PDB file of C-alpha atoms in Angstrom:
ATOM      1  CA  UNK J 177      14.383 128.273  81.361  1.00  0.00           C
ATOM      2  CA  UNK J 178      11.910 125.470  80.604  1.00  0.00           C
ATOM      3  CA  UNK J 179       9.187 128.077  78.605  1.00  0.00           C
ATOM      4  CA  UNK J 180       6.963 126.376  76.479  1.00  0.00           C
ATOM      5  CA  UNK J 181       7.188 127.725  72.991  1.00  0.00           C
ATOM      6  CA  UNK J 182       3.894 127.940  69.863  1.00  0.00           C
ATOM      7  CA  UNK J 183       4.106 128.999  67.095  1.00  0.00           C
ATOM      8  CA  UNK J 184       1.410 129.716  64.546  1.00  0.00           C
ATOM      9  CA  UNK J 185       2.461 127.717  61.604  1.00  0.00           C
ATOM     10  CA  UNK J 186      -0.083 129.150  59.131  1.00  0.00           C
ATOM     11  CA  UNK J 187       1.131 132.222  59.561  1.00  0.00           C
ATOM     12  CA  UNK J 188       4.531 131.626  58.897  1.00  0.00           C
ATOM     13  CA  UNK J 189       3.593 129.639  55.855  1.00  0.00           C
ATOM     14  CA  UNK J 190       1.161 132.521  54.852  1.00  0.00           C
ATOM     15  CA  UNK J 191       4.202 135.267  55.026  1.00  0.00           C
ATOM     16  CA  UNK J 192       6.867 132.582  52.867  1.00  0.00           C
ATOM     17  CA  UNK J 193       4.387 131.957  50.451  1.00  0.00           C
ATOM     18  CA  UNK J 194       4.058 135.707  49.738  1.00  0.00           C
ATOM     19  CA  UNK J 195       7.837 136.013  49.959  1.00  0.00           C
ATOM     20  CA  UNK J 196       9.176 132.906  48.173  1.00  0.00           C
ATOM     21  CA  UNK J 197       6.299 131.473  45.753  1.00  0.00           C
ATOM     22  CA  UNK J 198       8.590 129.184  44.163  1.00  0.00           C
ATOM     23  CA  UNK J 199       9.837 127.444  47.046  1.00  0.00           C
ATOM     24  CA  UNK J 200       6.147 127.864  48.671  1.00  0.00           C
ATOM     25  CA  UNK J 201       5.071 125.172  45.772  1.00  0.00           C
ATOM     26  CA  UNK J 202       8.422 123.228  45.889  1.00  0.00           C
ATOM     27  CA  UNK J 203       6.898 122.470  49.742  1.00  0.00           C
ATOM     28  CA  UNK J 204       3.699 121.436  48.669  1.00  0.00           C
ATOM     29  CA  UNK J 205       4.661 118.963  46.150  1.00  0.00           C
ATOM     30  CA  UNK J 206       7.721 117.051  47.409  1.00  0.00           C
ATOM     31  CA  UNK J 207       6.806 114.215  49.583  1.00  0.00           C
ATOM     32  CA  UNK J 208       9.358 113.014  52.166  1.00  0.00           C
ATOM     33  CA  UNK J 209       9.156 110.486  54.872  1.00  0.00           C
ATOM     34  CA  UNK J 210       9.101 111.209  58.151  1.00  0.00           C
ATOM     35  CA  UNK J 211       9.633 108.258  61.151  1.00  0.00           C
ATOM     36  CA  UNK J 212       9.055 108.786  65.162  1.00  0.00           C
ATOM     37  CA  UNK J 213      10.145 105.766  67.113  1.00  0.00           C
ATOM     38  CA  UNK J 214       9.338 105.643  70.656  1.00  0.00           C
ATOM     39  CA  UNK J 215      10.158 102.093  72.490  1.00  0.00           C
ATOM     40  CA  UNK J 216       8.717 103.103  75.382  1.00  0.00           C
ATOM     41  CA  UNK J 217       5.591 103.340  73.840  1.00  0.00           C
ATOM     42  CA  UNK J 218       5.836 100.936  71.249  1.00  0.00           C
ATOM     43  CA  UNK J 219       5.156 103.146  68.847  1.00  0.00           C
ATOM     44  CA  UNK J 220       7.041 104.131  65.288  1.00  0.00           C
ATOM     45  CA  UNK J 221       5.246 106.484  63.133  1.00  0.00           C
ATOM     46  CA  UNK J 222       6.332 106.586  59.423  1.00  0.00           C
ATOM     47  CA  UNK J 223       4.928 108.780  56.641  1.00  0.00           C
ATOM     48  CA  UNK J 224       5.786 110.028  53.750  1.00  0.00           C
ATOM     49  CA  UNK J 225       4.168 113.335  52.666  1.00  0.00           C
ATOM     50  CA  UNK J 226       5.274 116.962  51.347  1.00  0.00           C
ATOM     51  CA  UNK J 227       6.293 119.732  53.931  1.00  0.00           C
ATOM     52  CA  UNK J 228       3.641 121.435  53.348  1.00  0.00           C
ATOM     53  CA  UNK J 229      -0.156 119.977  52.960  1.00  0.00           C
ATOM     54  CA  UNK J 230      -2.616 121.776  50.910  1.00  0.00           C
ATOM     55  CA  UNK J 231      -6.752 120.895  50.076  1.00  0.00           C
ATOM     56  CA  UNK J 232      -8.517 120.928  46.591  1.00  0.00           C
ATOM     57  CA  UNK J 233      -8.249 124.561  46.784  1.00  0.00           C
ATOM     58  CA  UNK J 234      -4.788 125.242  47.606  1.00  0.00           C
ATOM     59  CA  UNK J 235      -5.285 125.888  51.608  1.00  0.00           C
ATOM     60  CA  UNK J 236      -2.809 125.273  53.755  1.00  0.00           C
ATOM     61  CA  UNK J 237      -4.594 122.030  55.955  1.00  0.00           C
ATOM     62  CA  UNK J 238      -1.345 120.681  57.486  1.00  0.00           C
ATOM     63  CA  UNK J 239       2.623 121.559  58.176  1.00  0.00           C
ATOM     64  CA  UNK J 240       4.878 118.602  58.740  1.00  0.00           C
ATOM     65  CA  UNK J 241       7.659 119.631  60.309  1.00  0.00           C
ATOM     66  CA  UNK J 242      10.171 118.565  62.442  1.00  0.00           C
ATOM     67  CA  UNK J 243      14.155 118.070  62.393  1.00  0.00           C
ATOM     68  CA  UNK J 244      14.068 115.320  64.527  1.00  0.00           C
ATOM     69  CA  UNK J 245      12.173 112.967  62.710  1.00  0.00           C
ATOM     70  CA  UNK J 246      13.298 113.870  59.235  1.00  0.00           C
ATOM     71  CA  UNK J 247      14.501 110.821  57.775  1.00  0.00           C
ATOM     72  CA  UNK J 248      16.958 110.110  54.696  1.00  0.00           C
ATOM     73  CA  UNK J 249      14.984 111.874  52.017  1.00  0.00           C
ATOM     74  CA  UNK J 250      15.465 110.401  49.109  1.00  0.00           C
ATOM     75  CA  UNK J 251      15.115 112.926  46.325  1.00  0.00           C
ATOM     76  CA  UNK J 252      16.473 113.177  42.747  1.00  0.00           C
ATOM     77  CA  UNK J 253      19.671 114.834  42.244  1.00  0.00           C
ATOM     78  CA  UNK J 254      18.685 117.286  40.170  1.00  0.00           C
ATOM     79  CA  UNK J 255      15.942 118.626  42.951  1.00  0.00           C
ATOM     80  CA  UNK J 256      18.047 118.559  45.508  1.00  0.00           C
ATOM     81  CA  UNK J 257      19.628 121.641  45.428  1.00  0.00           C
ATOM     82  CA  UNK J 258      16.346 123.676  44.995  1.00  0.00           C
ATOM     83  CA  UNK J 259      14.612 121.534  47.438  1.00  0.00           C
ATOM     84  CA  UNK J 260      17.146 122.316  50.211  1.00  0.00           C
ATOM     85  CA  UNK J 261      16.888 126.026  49.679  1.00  0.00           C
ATOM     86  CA  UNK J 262      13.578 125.794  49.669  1.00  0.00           C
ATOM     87  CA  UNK J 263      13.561 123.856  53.167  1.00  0.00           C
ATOM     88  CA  UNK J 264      16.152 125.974  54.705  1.00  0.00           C
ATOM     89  CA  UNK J 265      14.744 129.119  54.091  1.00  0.00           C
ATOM     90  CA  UNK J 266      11.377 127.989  55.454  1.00  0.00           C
ATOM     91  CA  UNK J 267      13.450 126.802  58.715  1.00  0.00           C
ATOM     92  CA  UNK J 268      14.745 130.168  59.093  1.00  0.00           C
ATOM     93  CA  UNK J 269      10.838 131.888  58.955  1.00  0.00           C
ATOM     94  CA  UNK J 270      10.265 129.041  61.747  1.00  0.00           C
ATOM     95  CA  UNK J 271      13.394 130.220  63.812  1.00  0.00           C
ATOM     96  CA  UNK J 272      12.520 133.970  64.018  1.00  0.00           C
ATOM     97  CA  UNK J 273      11.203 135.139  66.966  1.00  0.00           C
ATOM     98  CA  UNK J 274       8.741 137.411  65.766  1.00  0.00           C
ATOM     99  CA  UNK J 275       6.086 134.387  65.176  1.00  0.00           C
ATOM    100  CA  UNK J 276       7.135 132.991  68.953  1.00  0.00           C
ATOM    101  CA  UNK J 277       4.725 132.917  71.632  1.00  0.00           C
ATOM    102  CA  UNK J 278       6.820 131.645  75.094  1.00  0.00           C
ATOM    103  CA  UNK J 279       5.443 130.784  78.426  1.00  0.00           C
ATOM    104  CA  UNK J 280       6.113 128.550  81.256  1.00  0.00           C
ATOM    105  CA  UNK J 281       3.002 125.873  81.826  1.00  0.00           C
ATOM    106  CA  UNK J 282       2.117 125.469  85.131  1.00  0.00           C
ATOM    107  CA  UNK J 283       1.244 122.182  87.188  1.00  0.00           C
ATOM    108  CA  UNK J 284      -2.312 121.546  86.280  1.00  0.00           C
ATOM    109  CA  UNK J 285      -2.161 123.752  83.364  1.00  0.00           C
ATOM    110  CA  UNK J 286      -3.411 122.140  79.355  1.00  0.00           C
ATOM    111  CA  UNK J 287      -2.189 123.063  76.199  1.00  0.00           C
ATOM    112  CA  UNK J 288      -4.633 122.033  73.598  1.00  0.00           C
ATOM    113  CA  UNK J 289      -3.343 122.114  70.120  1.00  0.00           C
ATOM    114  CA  UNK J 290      -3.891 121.551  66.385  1.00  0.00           C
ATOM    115  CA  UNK J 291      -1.010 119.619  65.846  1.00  0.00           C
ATOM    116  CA  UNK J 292      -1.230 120.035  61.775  1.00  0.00           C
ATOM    117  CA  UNK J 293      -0.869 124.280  62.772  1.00  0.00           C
ATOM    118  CA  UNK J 294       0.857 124.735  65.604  1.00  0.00           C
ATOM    119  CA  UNK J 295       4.698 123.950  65.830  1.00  0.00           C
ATOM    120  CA  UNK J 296       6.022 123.594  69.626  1.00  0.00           C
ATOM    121  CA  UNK J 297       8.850 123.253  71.485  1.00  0.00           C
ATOM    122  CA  UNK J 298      10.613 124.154  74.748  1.00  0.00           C
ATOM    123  CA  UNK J 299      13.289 126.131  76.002  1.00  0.00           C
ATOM    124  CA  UNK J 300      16.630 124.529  77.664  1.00  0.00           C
ATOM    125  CA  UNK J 301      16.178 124.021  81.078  1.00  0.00           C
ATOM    126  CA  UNK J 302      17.801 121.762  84.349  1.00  0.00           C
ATOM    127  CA  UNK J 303      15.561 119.489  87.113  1.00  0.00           C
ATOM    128  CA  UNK J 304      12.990 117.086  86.326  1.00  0.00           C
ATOM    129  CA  UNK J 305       9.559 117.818  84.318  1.00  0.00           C
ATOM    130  CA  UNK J 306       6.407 115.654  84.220  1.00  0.00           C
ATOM    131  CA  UNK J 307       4.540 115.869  81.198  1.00  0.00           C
ATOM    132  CA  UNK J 308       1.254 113.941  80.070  1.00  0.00           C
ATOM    133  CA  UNK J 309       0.689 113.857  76.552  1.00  0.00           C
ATOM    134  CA  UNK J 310      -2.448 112.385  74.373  1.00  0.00           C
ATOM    135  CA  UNK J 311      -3.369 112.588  71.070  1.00  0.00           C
ATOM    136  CA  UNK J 312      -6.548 112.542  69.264  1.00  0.00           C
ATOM    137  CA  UNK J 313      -7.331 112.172  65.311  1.00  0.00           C
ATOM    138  CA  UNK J 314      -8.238 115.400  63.994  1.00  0.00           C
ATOM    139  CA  UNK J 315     -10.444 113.268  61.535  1.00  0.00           C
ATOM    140  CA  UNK J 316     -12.373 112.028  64.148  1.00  0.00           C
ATOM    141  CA  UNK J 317     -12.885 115.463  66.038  1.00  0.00           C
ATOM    142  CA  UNK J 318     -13.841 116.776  62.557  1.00  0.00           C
ATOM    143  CA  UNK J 319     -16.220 113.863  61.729  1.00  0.00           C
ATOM    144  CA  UNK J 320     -17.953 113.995  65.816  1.00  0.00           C
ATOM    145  CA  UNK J 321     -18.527 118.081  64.786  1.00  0.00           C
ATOM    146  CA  UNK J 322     -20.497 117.046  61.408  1.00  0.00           C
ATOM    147  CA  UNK J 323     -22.245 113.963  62.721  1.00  0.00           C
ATOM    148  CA  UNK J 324     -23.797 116.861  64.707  1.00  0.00           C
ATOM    149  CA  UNK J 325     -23.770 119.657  62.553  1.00  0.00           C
ATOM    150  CA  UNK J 326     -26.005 117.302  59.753  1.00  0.00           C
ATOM    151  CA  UNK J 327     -28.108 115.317  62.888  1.00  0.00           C
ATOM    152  CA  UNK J 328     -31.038 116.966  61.932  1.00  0.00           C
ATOM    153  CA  UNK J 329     -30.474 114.979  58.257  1.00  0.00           C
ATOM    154  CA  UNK J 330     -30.983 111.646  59.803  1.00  0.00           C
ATOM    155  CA  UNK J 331     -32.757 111.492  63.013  1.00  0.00           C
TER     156      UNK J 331
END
């Protein structure tokens, strides 16, 4: 036990918006909140934003996407229903193995991630793990890579 499981999130959202176009946009333009609270960090996270995340020319930039910081979503009645199928059948395309990569990480091993693509998680498992996390703003990596993709612009 204790495997460290990826998945590609773009590709399941590439294979149920083929399959289920309807629900596909019903993603994209709901916004929910989500909330992470963490004492031990101090930190509590709280946005509100659709499932799915899309740019000016309908790409997929960003999957939010996770159970355990779902909040109340407060939706109106009447888009309830369709919004709830439309959420659990995207659940099930996250829960089938096919798009599951597993493998146990190693002491001294990294796992470096886009965060807005990849969906992880962990298998069951009993003893004691140590795990270091950090996070970085994939604004600012994206800004560092054209402040010196354009350099030759302005010095």
């Amino acid at each position: 036990g204790g495997e460290s499981l990826i998945i590609d999130g773009f590709r399941v959202v590439n294979d149920f918006r083929q399959e289920h176009p309807d629900y596909f946009q019903i993603l994209t333009q709901t916004p929910v909140q989500f909330k992470q609270l963490y004492k031990q960090w101090q930190y509590f996270y709280s946005r509100t934003q659709p499932i799915l995340e899309l740019d000016e020319y309908g790409k997929v930039t960003r999957i939010n996407f996770a159970n355990s910081h779902s909040y109340t979503w407060k939706l109106p009645f009447d888009q309830m229903e369709e919004f709830y199928a439309a959420y659990t059948t995207f659940f099930q395309y996250i829960k089938n193995p096919v798009y599951e990569y597993c493998f146990i990480l190693k002491p001294g091993d990294l796992l470096l991630m886009n965060d807005s693509r990849i969906m992880h998680g962990r298998k069951a498992f009993a003893g004691n793990r140590h795990l270091e996390i950090a996070c970085v703003s994939w604004d600012f990596l994206q800004a560092r890579q054209r402040f010196h993709q354009y350099k030759h612009l302005y010095v």
